[in-house]
Coordinates of C-alpha atoms in Angstrom, one line a residue:
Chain N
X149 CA 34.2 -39.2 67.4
X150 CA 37.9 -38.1 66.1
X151 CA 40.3 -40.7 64.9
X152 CA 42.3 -41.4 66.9
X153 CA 46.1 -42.7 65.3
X154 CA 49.3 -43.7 67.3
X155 CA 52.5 -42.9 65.3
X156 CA 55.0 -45.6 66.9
X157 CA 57.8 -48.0 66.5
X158 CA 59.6 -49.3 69.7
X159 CA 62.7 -48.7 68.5
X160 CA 64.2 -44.8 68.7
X161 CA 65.2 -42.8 66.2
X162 CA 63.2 -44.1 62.8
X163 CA 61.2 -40.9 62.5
X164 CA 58.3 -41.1 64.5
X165 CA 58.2 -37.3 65.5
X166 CA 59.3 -36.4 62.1
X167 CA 56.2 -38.5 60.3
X168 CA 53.5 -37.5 63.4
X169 CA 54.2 -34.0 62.4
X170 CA 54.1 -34.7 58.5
X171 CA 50.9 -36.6 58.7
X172 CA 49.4 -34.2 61.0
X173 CA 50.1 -31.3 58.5
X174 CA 49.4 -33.3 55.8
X175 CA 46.2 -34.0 56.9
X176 CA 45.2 -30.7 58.4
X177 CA 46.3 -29.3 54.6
X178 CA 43.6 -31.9 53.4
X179 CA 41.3 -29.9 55.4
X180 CA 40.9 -32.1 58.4
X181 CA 40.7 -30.7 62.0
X182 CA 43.9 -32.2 63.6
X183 CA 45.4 -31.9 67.3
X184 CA 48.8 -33.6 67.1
X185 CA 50.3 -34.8 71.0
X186 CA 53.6 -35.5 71.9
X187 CA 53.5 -38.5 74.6
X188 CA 56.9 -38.2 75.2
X189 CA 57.2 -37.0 78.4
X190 CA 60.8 -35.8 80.0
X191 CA 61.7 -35.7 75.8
X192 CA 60.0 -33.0 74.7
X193 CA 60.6 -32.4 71.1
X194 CA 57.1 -33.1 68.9
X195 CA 57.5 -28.3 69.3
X196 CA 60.9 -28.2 68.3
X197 CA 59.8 -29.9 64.8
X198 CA 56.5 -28.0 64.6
X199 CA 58.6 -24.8 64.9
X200 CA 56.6 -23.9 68.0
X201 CA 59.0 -24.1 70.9
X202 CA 59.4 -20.5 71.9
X203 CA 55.2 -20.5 72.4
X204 CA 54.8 -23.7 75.0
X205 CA 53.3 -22.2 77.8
X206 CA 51.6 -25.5 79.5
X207 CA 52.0 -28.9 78.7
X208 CA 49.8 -31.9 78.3
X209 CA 50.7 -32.9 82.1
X210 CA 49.6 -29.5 83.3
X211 CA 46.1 -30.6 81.8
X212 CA 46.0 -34.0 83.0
X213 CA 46.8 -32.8 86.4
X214 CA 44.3 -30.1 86.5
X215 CA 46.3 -27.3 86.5
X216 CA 45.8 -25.9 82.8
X217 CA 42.8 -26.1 80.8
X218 CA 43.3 -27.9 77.5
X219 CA 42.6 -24.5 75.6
X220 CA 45.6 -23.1 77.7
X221 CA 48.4 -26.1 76.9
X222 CA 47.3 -26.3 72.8
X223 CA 49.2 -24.2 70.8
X224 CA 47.8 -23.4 66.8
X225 CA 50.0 -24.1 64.5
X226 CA 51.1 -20.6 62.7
X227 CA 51.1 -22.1 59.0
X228 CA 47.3 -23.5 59.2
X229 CA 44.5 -22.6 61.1
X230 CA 43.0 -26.3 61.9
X231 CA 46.0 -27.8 63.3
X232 CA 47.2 -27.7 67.4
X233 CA 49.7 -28.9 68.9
X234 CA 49.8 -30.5 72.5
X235 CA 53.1 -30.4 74.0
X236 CA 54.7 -32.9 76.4
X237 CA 56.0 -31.9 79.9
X238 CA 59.8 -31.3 79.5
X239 CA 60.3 -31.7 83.5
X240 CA 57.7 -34.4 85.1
X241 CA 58.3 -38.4 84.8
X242 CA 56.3 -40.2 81.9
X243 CA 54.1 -41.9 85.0
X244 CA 52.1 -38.5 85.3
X245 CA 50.5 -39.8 82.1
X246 CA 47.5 -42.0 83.5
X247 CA 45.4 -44.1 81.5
X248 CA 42.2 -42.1 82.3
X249 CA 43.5 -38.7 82.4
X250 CA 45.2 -39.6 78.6
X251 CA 41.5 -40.6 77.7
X252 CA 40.0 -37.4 79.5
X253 CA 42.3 -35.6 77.5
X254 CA 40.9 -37.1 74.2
X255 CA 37.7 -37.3 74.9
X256 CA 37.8 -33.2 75.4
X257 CA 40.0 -33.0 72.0
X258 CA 37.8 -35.7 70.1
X259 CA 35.0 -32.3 70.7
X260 CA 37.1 -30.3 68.5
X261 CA 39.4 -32.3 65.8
X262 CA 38.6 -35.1 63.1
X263 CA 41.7 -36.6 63.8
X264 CA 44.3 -36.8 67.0
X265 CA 47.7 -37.6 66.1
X266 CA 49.5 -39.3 68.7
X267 CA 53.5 -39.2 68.5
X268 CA 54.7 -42.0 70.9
X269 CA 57.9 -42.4 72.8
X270 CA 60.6 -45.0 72.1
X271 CA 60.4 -48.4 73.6
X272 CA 57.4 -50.7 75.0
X273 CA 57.3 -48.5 78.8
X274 CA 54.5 -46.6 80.2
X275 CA 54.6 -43.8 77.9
X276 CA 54.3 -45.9 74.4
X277 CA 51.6 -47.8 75.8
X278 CA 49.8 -44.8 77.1
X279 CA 50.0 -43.2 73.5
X280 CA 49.0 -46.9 72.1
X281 CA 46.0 -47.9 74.3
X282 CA 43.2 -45.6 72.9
X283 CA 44.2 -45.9 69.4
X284 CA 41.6 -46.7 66.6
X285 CA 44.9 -46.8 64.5
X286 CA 48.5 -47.2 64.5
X287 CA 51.5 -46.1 62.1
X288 CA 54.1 -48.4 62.6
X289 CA 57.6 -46.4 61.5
X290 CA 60.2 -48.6 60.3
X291 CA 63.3 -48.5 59.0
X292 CA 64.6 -51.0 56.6
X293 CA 67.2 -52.4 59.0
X294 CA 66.9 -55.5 61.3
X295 CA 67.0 -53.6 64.5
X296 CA 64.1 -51.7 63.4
X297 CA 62.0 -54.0 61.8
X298 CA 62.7 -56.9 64.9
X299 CA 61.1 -54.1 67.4
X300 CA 58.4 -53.4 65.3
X301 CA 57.1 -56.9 65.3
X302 CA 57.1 -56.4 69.1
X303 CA 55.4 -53.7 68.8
X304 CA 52.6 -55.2 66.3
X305 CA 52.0 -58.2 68.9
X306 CA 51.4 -55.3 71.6
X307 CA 48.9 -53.1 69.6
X308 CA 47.3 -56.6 69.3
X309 CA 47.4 -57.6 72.9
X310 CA 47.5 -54.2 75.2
X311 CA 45.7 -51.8 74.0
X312 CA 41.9 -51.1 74.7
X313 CA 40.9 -52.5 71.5
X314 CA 42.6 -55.4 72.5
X315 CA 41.5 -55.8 75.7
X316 CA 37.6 -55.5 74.8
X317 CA 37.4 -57.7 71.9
X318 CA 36.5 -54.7 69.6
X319 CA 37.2 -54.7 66.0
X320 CA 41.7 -54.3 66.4
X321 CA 43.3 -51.7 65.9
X322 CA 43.8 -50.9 62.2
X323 CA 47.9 -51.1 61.6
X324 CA 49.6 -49.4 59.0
X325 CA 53.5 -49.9 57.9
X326 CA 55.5 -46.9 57.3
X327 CA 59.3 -47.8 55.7
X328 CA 60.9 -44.4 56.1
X329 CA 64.8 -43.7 55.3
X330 CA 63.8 -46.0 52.3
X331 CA 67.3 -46.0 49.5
X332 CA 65.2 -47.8 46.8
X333 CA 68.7 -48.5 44.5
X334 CA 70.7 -49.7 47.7
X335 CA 67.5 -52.4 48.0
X336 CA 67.6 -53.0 44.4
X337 CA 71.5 -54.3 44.7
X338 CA 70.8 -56.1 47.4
X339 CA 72.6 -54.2 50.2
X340 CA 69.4 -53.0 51.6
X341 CA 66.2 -54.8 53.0
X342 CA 63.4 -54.2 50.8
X343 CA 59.8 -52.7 50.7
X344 CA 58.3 -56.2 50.1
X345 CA 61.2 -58.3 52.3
X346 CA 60.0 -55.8 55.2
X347 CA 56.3 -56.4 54.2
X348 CA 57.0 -60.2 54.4
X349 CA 58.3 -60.3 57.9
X350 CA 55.6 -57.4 59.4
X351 CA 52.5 -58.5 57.2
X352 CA 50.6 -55.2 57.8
X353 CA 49.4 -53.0 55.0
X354 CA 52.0 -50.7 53.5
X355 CA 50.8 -46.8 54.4
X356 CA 53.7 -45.5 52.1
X357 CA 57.1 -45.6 51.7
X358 CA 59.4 -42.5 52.6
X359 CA 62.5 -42.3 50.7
X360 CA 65.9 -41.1 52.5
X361 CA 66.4 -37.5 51.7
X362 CA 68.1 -34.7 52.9
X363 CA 64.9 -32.5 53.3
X364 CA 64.0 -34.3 56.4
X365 CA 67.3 -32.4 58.2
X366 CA 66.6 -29.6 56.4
X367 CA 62.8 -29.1 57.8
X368 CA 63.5 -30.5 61.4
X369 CA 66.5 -27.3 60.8
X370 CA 64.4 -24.6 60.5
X371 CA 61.0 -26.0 62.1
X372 CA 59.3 -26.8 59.1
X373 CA 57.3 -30.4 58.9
X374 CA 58.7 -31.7 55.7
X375 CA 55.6 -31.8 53.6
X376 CA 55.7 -27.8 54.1
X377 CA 59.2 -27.4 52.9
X378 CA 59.0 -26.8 49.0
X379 CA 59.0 -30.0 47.3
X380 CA 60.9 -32.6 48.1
X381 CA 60.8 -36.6 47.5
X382 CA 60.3 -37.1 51.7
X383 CA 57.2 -34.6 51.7
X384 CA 55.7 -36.2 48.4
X385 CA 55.5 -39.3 49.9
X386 CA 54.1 -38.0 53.1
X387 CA 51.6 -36.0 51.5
X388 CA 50.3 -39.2 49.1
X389 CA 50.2 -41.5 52.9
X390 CA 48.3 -38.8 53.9
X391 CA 45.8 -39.3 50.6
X392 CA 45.8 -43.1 51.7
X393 CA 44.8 -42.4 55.6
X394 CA 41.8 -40.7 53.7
X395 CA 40.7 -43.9 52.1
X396 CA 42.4 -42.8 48.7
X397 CA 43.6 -45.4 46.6
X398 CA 47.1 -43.8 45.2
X399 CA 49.6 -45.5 43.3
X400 CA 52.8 -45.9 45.6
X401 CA 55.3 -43.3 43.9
X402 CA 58.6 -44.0 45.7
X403 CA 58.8 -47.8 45.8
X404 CA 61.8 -48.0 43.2
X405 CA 63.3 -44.5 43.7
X406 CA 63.8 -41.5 41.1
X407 CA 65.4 -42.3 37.5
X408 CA 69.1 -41.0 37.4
X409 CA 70.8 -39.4 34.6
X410 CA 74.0 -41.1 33.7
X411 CA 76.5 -38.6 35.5
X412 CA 74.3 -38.9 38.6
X413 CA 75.2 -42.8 38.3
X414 CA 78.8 -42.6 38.2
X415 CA 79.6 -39.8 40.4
X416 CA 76.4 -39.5 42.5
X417 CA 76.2 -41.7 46.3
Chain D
X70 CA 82.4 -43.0 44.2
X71 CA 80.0 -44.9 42.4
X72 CA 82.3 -45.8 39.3
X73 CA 84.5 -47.9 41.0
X74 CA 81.5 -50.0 42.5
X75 CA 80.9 -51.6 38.7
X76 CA 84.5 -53.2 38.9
X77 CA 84.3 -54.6 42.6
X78 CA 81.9 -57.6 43.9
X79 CA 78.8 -55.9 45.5
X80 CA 77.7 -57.1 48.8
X81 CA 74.4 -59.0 49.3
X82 CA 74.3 -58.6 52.9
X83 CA 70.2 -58.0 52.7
X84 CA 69.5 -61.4 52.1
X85 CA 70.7 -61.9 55.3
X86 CA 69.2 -59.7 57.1
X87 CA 66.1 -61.6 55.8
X88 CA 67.4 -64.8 56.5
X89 CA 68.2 -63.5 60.5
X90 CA 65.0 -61.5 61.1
X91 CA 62.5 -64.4 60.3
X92 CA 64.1 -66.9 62.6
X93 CA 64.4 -64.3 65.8
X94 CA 61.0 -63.1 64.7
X95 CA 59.3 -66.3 64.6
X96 CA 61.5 -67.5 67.8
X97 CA 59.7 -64.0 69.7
X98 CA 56.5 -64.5 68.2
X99 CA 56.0 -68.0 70.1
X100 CA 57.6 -67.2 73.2
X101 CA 55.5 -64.0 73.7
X102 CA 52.6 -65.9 72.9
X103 CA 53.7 -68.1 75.5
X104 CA 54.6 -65.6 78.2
X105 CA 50.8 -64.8 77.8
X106 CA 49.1 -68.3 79.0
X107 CA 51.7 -69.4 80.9
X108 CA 50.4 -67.7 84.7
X109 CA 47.2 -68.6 83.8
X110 CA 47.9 -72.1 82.8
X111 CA 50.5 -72.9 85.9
X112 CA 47.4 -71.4 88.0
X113 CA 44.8 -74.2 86.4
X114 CA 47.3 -76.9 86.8
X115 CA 48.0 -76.0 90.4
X116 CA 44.2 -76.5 91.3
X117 CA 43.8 -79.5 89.2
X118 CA 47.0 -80.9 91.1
X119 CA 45.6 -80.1 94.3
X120 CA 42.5 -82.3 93.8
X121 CA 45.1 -84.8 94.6
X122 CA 48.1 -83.9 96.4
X123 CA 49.1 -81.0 98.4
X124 CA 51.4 -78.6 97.1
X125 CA 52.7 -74.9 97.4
X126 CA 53.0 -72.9 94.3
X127 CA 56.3 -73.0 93.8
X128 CA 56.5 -77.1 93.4
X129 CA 54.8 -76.4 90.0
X130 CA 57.2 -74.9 87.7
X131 CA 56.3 -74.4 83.6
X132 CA 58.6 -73.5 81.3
X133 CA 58.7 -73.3 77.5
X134 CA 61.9 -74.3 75.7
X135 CA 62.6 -74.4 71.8
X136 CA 64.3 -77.9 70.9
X137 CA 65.0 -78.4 67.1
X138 CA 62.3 -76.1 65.6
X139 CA 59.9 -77.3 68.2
X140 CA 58.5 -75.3 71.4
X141 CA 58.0 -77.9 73.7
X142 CA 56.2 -77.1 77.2
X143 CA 58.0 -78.5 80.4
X144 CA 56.0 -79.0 83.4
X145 CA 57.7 -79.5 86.7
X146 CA 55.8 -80.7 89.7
X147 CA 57.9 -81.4 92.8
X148 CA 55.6 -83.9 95.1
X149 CA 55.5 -83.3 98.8
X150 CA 57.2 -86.9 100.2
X151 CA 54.7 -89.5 100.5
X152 CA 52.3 -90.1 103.3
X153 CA 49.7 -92.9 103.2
X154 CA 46.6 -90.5 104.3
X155 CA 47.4 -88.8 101.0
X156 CA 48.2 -92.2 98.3
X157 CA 45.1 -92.4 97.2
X158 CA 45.9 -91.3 93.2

């Protein structure tokens, strides 16, 4: 069996597409197998990151309806062999998306990959809990600001409570907190929350910590996942949560931000 | 530019944030607990009512409230008006 992890957040615009396809490459550069899906149907844009928008031909709809095969609707990625992608349907309504026919879907992808990345939609409707109910794990993405990290403790009481795991009594779903847009001097002066105020409120383990940087922009501009894009401080830290998804025990790199040289100080934002 | 932020007062506004999130959190924490038993509970209660008295579904109304740093459960029953086949509790 794959595993199977939900990228999510409840609240829109934190980076979930942006860290579903950073982990998925990461971890498909670590050698793994991985499918990445993009459950967010009517929004489409999981391709449009991978770089792979000009090559959807079917959708993950088409497949749950019966009218593609799964082999038809994955696309592999250009850049490495073991990872697919699994677009969303740009035109049906997020209802398409049926409990079973998401687990049919797995199940037939769970044949082929060590690890199915699920990249949720926004909010705590059918779509999120669809991408949420089969989860073994869950990456909570959260931003250090209230908004944020309020609907992410919504969303950590509903990974407890809705999804399968839940529902069965099984062993729970294994939650992991990912602060992205981190500024780790804006924190240290007190104008920002911090990695361990944020840990205080959520109380989940801390998956890594993604520092605000202008590569993110930069990769999402030209269809790049981040941790692809040269070197940059947002794709370091991706690549070492990747090392800790595979049971790595990695110091945390990014928690108090890179040293700046005195001019940097002065002059620098 | 940074320079001029070493001559003006900074702004500790994180603090609270802190401060704001723990009370809504904890406040959303009990009342989604709550939201959970609540059907089920109103449900028992009915039944255990109706051992005794007759009444519809909506006479028994639950609701939980937060007074003062305390949840505190309210139960409503309306009773049907008194008959004397039925005043036997």
């Amino acid at each position: 069996m794959s595993r199977i992890i939900v990228v999510t957040s409840g609240k829109g615009g934190v980076g979930k597409t942006t860290t579903s396809a950073a982990i998925a490459t990461g971890l498909a550069l670590r050698g793994k197998r991985t499918a990445v899906v993009d459950f967010d149907i009517g929004l489409r844009n999981l391709d449009i990151i991978m770089g792979c928008e000009r090559r959807v031909v079917y959708d993950f709809v088409n497949v749950i309806q019966g009218e593609a095969r799964l082999r038809q609707a994955l696309i592999k990625d250009k850049r490495l062999e073991n990872l697919s992608i699994l677009p969303a349907s740009q035109t049906r309504d997020k209802t398409a998306l049926t409990l079973e026919g998401v687990k049919k879907v797995l199940d037939e992808l769970s044949a082929d990959f060590d690890v199915i990345v699920c990249d949720s939609p926004a909010g705590i409707e059918h779509g999120a809990f669809a991408a949420m109910y089969w989860a073994d794990e869950a990456i909570v993405v959260t931003n250090p600001e209230v908004s944020s990290v309020r609907d992410s403790d919504r969303i950590i009481g509903l990974l407890a409570s809705k999804t399968k795991r839940a529902i069965d009594g099984d062993a729970p779903v294994r939650e992991h907190l990912l602060l992205s847009r981190y500024d780790a001097r804006r924190a240290k002066r007190g104008e920002m929350l911090s990695v361990a105020d944020v840990l205080e409120i959520l109380a989940i383990p801390l998956l890594g910590v993604i520092p605000e940087s202008p590569a993110v922009l930069e990769s999402s501009n030209s269809g790049t996942p981040v941790v692809l894009n040269g070197r940059s401080e947002a794709g370091e830290a991706y690549l070492e949560a990747v090392e800790r998804l595979l049971g790595r025990d990695v110091p945390h790199r990014f928690l108090n931000g890179k040293p700046r040289g005195i001019l940097s100080r002065l002059f620098g934002n | 530019m940074r320079i001029l932020e070493y001559f003006l007062p900074t702004k500790r506004s994180a603090a609270t944030a802190k401060d704001r999130l723990q009370i809504v959190i904890a406040r959303e924490r009990a009342q989604v607990s709550a939201q959970d038993y609540l059907p089920s509970l109103q449900k028992d209660l009915i039944d255990v009512i109706r051992k005794y008295v007759t009444v519809e579904d909506g006479q028994v109304q639950l609701q939980v409230d937060h007074v003062d740093g305390c949840d505190v459960l309210e139960i409503n029953v309306q009773l049907p008006p008194p008959r004397r086949s039925m005043a036997r509790i």
